GROMACS .gro file of C-alpha atoms in nm:
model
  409
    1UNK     CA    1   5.959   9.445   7.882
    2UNK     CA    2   6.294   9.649   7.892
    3UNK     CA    3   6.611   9.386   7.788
    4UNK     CA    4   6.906   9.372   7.956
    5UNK     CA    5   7.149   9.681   7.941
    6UNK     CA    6   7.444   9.671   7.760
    7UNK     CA    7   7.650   9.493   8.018
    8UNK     CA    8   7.499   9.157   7.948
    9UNK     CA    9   7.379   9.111   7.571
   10UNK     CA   10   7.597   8.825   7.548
   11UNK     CA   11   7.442   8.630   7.864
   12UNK     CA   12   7.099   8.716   7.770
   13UNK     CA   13   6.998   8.379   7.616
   14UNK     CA   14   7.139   8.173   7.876
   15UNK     CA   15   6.862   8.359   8.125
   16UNK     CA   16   6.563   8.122   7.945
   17UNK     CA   17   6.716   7.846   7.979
   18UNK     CA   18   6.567   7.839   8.369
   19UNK     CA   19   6.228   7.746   8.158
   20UNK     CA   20   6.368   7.429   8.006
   21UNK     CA   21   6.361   7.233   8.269
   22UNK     CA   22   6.013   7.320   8.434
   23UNK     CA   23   6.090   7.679   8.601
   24UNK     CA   24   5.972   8.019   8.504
   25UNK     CA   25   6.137   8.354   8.490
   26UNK     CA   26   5.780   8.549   8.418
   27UNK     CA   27   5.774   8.903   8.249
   28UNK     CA   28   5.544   9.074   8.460
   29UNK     CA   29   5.405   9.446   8.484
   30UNK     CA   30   5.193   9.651   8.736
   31UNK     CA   31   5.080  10.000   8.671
   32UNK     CA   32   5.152  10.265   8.943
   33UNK     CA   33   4.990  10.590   9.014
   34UNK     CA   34   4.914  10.563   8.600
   35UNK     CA   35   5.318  10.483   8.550
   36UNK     CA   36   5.374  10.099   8.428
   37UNK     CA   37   5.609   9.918   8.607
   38UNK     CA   38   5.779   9.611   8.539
   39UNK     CA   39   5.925   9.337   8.713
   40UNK     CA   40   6.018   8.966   8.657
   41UNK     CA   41   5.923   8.668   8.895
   42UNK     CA   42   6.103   8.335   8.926
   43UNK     CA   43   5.880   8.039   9.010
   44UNK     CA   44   6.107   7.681   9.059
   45UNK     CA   45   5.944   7.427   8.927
   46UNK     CA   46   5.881   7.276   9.264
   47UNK     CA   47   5.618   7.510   9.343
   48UNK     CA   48   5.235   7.414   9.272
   49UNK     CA   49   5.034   7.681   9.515
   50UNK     CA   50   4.958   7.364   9.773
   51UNK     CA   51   5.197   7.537  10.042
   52UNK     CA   52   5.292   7.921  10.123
   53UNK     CA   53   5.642   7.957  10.008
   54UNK     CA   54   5.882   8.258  10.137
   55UNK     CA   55   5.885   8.597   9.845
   56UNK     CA   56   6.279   8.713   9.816
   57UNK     CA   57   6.293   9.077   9.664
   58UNK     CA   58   6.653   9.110   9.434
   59UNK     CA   59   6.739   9.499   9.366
   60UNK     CA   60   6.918   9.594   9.102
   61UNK     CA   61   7.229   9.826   9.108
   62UNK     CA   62   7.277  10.147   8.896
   63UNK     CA   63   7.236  10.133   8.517
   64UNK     CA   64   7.114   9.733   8.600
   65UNK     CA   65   6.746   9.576   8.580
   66UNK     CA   66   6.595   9.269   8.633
   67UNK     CA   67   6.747   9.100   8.390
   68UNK     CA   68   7.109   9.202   8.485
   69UNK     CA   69   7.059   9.129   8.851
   70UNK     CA   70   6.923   8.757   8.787
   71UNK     CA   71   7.229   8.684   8.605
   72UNK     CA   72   7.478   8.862   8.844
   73UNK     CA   73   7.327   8.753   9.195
   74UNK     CA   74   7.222   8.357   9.040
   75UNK     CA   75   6.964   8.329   9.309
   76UNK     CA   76   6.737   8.128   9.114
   77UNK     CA   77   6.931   7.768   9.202
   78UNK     CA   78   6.909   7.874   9.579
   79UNK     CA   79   6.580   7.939   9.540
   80UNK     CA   80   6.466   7.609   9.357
   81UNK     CA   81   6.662   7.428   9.642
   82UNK     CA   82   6.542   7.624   9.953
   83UNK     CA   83   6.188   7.696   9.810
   84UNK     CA   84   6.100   8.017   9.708
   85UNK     CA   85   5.957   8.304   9.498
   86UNK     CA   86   6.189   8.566   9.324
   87UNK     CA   87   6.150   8.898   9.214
   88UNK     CA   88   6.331   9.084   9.046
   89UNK     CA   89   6.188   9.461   8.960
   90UNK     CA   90   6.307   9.693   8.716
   91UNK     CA   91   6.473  10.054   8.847
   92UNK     CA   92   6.337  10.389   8.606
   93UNK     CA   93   6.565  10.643   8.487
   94UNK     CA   94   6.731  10.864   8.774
   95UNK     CA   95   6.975  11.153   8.800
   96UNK     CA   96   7.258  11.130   8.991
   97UNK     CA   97   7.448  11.439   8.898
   98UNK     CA   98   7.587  11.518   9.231
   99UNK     CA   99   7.604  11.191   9.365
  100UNK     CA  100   7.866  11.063   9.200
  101UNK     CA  101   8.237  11.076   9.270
  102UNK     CA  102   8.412  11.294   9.022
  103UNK     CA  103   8.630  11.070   8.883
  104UNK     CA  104   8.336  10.803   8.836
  105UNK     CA  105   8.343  10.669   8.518
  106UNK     CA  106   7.959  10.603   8.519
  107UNK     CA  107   7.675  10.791   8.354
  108UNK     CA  108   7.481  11.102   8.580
  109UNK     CA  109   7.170  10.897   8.422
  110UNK     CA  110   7.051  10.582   8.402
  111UNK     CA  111   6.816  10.267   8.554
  112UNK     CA  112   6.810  10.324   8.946
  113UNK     CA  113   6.565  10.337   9.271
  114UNK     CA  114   6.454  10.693   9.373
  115UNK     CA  115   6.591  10.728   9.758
  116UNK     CA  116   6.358  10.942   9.890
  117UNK     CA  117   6.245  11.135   9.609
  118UNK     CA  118   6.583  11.323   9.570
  119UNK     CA  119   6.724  11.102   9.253
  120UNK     CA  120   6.376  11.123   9.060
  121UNK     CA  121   5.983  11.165   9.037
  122UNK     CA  122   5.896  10.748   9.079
  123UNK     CA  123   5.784  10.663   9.407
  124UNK     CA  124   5.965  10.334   9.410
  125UNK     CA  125   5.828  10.276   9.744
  126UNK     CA  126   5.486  10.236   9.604
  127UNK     CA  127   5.580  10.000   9.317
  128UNK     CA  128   5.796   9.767   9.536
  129UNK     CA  129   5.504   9.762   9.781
  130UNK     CA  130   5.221   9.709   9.548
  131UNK     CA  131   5.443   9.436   9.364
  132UNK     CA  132   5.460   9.266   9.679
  133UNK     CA  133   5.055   9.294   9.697
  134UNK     CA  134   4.980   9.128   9.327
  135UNK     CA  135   5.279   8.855   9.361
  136UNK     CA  136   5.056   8.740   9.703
  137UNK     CA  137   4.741   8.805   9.501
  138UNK     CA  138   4.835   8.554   9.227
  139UNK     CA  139   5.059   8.297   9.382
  140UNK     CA  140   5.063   8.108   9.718
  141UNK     CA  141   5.340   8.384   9.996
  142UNK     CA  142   5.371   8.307  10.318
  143UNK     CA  143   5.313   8.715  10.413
  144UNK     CA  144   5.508   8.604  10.756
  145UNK     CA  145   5.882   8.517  10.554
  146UNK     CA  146   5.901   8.837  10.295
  147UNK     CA  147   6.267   9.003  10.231
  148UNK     CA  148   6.426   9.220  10.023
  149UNK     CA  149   6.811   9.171   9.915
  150UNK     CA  150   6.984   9.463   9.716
  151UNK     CA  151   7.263   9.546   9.504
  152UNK     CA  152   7.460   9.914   9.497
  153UNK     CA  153   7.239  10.146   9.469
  154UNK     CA  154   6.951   9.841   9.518
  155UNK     CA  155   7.111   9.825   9.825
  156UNK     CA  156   7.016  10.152   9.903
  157UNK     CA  157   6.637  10.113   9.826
  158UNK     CA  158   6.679   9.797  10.020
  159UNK     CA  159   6.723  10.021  10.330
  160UNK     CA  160   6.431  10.270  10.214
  161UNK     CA  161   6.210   9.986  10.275
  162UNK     CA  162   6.381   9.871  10.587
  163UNK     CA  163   6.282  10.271  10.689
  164UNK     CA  164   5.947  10.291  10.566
  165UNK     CA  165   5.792   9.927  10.534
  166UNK     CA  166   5.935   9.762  10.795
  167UNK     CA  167   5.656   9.577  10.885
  168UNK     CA  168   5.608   9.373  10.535
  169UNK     CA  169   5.974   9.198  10.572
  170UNK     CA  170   6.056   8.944  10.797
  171UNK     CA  171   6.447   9.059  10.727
  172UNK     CA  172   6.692   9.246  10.479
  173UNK     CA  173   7.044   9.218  10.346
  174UNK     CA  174   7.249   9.422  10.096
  175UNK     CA  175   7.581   9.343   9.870
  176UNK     CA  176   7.759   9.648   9.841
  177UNK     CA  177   7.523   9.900   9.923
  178UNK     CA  178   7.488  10.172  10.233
  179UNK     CA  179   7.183  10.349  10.396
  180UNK     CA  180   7.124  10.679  10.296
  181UNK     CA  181   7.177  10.985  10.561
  182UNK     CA  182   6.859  11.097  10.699
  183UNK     CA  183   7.077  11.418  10.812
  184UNK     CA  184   7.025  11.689  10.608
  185UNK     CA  185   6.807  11.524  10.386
  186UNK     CA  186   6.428  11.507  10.525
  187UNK     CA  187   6.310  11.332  10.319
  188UNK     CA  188   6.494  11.064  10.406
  189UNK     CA  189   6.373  10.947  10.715
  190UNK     CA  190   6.419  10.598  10.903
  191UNK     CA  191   6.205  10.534  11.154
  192UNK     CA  192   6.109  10.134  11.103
  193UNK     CA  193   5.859  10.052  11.327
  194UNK     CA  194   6.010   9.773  11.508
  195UNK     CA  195   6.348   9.581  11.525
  196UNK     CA  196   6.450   9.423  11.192
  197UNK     CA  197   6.711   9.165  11.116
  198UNK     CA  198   6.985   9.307  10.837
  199UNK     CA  199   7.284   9.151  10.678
  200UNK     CA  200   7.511   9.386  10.478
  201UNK     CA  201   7.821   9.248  10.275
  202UNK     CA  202   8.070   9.512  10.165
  203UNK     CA  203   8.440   9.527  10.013
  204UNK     CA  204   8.687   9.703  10.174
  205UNK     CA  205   8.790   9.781   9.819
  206UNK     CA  206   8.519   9.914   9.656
  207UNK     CA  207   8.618  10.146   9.415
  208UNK     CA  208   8.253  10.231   9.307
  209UNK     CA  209   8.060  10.272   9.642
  210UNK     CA  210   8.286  10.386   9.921
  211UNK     CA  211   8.253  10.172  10.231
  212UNK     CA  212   8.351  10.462  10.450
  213UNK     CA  213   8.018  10.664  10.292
  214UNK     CA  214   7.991  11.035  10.233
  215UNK     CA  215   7.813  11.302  10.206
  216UNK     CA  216   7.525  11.117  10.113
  217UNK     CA  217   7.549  10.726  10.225
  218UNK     CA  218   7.653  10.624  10.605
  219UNK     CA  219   7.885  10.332  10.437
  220UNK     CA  220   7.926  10.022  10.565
  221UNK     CA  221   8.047  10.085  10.974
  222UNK     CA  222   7.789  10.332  10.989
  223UNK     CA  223   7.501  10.112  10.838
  224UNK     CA  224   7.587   9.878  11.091
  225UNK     CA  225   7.594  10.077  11.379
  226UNK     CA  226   7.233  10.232  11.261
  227UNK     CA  227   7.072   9.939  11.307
  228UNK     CA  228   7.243   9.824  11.589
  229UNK     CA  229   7.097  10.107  11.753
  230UNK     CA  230   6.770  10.075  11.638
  231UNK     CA  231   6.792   9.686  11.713
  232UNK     CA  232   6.921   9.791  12.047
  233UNK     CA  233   7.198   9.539  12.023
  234UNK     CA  234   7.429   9.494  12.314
  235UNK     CA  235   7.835   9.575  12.182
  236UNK     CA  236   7.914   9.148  12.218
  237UNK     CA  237   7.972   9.061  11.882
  238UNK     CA  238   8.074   8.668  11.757
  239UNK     CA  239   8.358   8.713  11.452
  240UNK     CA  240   8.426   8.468  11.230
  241UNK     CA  241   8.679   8.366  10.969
  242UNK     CA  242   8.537   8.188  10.671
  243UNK     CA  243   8.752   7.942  10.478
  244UNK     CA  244   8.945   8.086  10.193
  245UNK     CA  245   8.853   7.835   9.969
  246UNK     CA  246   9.000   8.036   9.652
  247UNK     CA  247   9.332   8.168   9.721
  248UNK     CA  248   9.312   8.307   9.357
  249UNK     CA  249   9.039   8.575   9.405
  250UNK     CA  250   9.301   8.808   9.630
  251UNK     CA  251   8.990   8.844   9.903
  252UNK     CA  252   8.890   8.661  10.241
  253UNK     CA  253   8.583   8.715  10.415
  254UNK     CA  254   8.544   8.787  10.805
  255UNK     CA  255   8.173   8.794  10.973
  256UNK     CA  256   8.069   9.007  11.236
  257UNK     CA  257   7.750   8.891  11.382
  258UNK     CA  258   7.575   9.122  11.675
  259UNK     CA  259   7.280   8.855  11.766
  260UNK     CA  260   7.203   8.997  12.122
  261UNK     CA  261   6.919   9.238  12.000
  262UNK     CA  262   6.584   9.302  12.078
  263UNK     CA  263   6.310   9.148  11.901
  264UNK     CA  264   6.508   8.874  11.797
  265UNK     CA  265   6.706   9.056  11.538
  266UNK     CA  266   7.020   9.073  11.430
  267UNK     CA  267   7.257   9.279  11.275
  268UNK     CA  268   7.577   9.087  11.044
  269UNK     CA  269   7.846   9.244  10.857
  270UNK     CA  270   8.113   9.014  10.615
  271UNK     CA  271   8.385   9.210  10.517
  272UNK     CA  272   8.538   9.110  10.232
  273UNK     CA  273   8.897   9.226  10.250
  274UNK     CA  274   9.047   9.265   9.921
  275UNK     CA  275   8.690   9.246   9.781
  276UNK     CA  276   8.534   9.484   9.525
  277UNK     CA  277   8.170   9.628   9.417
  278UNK     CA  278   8.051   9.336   9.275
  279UNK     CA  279   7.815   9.022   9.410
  280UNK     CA  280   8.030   8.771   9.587
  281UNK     CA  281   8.032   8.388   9.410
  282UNK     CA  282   7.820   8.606   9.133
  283UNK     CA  283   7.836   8.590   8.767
  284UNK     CA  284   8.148   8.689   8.599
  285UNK     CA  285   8.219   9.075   8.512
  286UNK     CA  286   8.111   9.195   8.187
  287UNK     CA  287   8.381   9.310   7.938
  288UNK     CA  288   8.463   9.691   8.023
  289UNK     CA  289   8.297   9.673   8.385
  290UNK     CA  290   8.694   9.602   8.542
  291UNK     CA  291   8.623   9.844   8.795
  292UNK     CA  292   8.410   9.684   9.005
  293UNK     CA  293   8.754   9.522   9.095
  294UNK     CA  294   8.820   9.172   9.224
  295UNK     CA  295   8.522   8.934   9.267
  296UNK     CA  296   8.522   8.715   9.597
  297UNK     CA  297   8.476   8.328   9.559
  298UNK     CA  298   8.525   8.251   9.896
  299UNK     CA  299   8.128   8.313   9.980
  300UNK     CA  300   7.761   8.320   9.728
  301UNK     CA  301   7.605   8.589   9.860
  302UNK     CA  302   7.306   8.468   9.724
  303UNK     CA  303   7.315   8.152   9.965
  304UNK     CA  304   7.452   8.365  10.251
  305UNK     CA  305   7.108   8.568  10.211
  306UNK     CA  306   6.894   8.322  10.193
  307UNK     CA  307   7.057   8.149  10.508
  308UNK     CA  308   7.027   8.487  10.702
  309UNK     CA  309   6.716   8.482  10.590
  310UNK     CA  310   6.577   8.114  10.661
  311UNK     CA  311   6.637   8.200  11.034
  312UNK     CA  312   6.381   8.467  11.074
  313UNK     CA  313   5.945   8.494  11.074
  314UNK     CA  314   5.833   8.768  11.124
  315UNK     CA  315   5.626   8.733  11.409
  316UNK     CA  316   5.548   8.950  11.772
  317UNK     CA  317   5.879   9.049  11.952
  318UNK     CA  318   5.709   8.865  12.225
  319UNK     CA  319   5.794   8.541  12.151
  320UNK     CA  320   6.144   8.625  12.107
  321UNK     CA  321   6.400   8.593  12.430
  322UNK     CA  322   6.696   8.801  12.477
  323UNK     CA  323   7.015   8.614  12.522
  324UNK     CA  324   7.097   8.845  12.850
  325UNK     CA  325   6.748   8.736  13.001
  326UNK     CA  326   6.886   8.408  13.047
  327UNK     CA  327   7.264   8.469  13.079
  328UNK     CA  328   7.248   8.286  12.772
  329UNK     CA  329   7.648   8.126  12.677
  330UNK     CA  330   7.740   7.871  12.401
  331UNK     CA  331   8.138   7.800  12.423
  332UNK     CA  332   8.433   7.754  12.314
  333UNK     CA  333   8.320   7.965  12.027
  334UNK     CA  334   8.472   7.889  11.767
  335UNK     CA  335   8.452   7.521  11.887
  336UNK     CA  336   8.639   7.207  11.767
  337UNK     CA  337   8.525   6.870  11.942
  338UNK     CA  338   8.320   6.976  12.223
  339UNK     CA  339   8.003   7.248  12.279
  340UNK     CA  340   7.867   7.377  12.638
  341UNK     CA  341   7.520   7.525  12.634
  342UNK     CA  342   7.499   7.708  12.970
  343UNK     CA  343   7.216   7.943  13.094
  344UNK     CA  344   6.970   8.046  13.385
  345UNK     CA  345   6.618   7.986  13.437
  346UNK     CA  346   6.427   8.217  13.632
  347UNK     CA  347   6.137   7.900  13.695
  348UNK     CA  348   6.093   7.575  13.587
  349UNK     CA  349   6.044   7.505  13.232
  350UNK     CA  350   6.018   7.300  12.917
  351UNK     CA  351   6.358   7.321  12.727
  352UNK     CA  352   6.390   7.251  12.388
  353UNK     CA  353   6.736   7.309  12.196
  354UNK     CA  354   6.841   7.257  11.827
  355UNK     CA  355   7.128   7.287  11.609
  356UNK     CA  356   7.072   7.353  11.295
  357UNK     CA  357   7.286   7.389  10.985
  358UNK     CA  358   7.330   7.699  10.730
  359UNK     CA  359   7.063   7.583  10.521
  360UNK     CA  360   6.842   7.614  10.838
  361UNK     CA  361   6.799   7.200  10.839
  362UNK     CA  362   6.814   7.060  11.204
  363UNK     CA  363   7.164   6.862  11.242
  364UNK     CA  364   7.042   6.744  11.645
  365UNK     CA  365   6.809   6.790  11.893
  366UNK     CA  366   7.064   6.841  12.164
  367UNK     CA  367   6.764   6.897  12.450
  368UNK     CA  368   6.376   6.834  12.512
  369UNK     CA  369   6.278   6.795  12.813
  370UNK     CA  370   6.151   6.983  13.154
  371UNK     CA  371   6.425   7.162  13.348
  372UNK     CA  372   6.435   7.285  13.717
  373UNK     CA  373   6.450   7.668  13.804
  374UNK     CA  374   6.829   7.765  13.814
  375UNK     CA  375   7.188   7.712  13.650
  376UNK     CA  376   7.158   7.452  13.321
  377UNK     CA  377   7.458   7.305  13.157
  378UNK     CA  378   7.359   7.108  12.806
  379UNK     CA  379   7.685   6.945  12.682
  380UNK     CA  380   7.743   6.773  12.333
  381UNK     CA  381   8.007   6.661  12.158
  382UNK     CA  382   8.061   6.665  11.771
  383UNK     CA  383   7.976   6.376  11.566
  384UNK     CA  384   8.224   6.315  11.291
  385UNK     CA  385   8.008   6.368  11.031
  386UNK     CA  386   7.970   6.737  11.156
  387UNK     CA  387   8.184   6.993  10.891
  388UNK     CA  388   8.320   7.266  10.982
  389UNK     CA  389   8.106   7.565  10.935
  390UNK     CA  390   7.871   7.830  11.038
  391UNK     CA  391   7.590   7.679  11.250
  392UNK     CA  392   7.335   7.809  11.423
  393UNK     CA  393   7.096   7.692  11.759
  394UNK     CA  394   6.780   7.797  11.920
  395UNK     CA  395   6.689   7.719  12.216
  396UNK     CA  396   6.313   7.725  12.347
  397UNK     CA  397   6.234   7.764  12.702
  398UNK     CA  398   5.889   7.791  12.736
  399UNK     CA  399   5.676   7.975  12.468
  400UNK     CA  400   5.974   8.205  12.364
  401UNK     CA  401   6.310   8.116  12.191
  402UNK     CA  402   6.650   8.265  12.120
  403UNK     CA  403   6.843   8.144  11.798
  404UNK     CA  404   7.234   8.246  11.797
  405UNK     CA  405   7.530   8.156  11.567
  406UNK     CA  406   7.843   7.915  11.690
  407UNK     CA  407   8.139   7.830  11.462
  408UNK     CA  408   8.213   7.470  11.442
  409UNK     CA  409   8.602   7.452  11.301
   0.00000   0.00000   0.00000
C-alpha cells in the first residue's frame, strides 16, 4: 500500500490512531483489467453489518492519495457520528503537461484520476465502480444512499462519474474542483442518465484551480449552470450568508441553493470569498504547500457534504414533487421569529410536513393531517431553543414529497 506523499510524513502516525478506539482505516486492494488498485475504507466503530449504512466516496487531489485526503478532508468523525462507510481510493500516475498553468509550481506528473482517458491509460471509471461493487460485497451499503465527494482534480473525476455512472449515486459534491469540457474533447462526454443532486464549494481565490475554468475545466459558474440545465432547475435561487465565525481566516462563505429541479435534485454553490484551493475547516497546510492560499474556518466541508448528502435516496423521480406543481412558498426567507408554509392542492390530500435540522434530524412535525383541495397556509413560530442556521423541510402530500432549504437567523 502506497504511503502518504511527501506533503504529510509528519501527520502520518496520527492517521492510526482512528484504530485505537474501535474504528478501522482498512488497507484494501482490487485488481482491475490485470492493474492492482488500491484504496482504503473507514469503518466507525459503530457499525456491526445489522443495518445498511450510506458508502461516501473521498477523491483525492493532484499529487494526493488516500492517505493525504483522510487527513485533509477529516471525514472520518462525521462519519462515526452520522453513520457511514468511507473510501478513500488511491489516484495512478498521470500527465498533465498541458494542463497546467505555466507559472504552476506543480509537477507535469504525479498521483491523479484519468478524465476521460486524456491524462493517462487507467480507466479510473472502472476501478471506482468495481470498488463500489466489493465494498457492498463485503460489508452491509445501503446501494440506495451512495456518493462521491472530490478534491481538485478528485473533483474532477467526481464529475466523470456524475457523467457516466449516474445511476450508482444518490448525489455528488466537490471542494475546489470543476467539470471537465465535453467541447472539443469527445471523449469527455456527460450525458447522466437522470437528474442528480450536486454541491460544489469553490474559492474565489484559488490560485491553483481557476474558478473561472479554461480551456479545459468549465470552473465553478459554469459547473453550476451545467447541471442546472441538466437538472432543469428553474432560475429562483435561495442565498444565504453563513456566520463568519472566524474573522481571522480573511474568507466568508455565501450559499447559493437552486432546489426547484426536476427529480428532486438540486444544484448548491458556497462561495468562499477570500477562500483558497484547499478543503474548508480541513487539516492544516503542509509546510511548502502556501499556495493553496488562505484556508476557510467559517464552514467543514466535510459536514456540509454529508448534510447535502443526508437529504437525498436515490429513488424514482416519481415520488419526487416539484415545488412549482404546488406553488410551493416558505417565507420570510431568511426568517427570524415566525415561518408561513403556503401552497395549492390540486385535490384533497394527506399532508405531512417536517423541519428538520442540518444533520437531517427532525426538529418538528409542523403538519399531519388530511387537507381540503385548494389554498393551505401552515404557520409556526420558532421555539427558543431553535439556533440560527441552515434548515431544511419536506413536505409530503400524498405519496410524493418536496424537501427545500429555509434560513432561520
Amino acid at each position: 500500500m502506497r504511503h502518504p506523499s511527501t506533503f504529510y510524513p509528519i501527520l502520518f502516525f496520527l492517521l492510526f490512531s482512528f484504530s485505537t478506539s474501535g474504528q478501522e482505516l482498512l488497507e484494501k486492494t482490487i485488481t482491475v483489467d490485470g492493474q492492482e488498485r488500491e484504496y482504503l475504507l473507514y469503518v466507525p466503530a459503530a457499525y456491526d453489518g445489522s443495518a445498511d449504512w450510506p458508502l461516501v466516496l473521498n477523491l483525492h487531489g493532484y499529487t494526493g492519495d488516500g492517505y493525504g485526503q483522510a487527513l485533509i478532508s477529516r471525514m472520518n468523525p462525521v462519519a462515526d457520528t452520522a453513520h457511514f462507510l468511507v473510501a478513500y481510493p488511491d489516484g495512478e500516475m498521470v500527465d498533465v503537461t498541458g494542463f497546467l498553468d505555466p507559472d504552476s509550481p506543480l509537477p507535469t506528473q504525479g498521483n491523479g484520476w484519468n478524465l476521460g482517458g486524456l491524462l493517462s491509460d487507467n480507466d479510473d471509471v472502472a476501478f471506482l465502480e468495481q470498488m463500489i461493487d466489493q465494498i457492498s460485497l463485503e460489508y452491509s451499503v445501503d446501494n440506495s444512499r451512495i456518493f462521491a465527494v472530490g478534491n481538485s482534480l478528485g473533483g474532477g473525476m467526481t464529475y466523470m462519474l456524475a457523467c457516466t455512472l449516474s445511476g450508482r449515486f444518490a448525489a455528488i459534491a466537490t471542494v475546489s474542483g470543476s467539470q471537465a469540457r465535453a467541447e472539443g474533447n469527445p471523449s469527455i462526454p456527460c450525458e447522466p442518465a437522470s437528474p442528480l443532486p450536486v454541491l460544489l464549494i469553490y474559492g474565489t481565490d484559488d490560485n491553483i484551480s481557476s474558478p473561472d475554468g479554461g480551456p479545459f475545466f468549465l470552473g465553478a459558474q459554469g459547473t453550476v449552470d451545467f447541471w442546472r440545465s441538466h437538472n432543469n432547475c428553474s432560475s429562483a435561487v435561495t442565498e444565504v450568508s453563513f456566520e463568519d465565525t472566524d474573522p481571522s481566516d480573511q474568507s466568508t462563505v455565501t450559499g447559493f441553493l437552486y432546489t426547484d429541479c426536476d427529480g428532486g435534485s438540486e444544484v448548491w454553490r458556497y462561495r468562499i470569498d477570500g477562500g483558497g484551493h484547499w478543503w474548508p475547516g480541513g487539516g492544516p497546510l503542509p509546510p511548502g504547500f502556501e499556495i493553496a492560499g488562505p484556508v476557510n474556518r467559517d464552514i467543514n466541508g466535510s459536514v456540509e457534504a454529508w448534510n447535502f448528502f443526508n437529504r437525498h435516496t436515490l429513488t424514482g423521480a416519481r415520488q419526487y414533487l416539484k415545488p412549482s406543481e404546488i406553488n410551493l412558498r416558505a417565507y420570510p426567507n431568511p426568517a427570524a421569529t415566525q415561518l408561513t408554509f403556503a401552497f395549492e392542492l390540486p385535490e384533497a390530500a394527506r399532508v405531512h410536513l417536517t423541519l428538520y435540522n442540518p444533520l437531517g434530524q427532525p426538529v418538528q412535525v409542523l403538519a399531519n393531517e388530511n387537507l381540503p383541495a385548494g389554498r393551505q397556509r401552515i404557520g409556526w413560530e420558532r421555539p427558543a431553543s431553535v439556533a440560527a442556521g441552515l434548515y431544511y423541510y419536506r413536505l409530503q402530500v400524498g405519496g410524493r414529497f418536496v424537501a427545500r432549504p429555509v434560513v432561520l437567523k
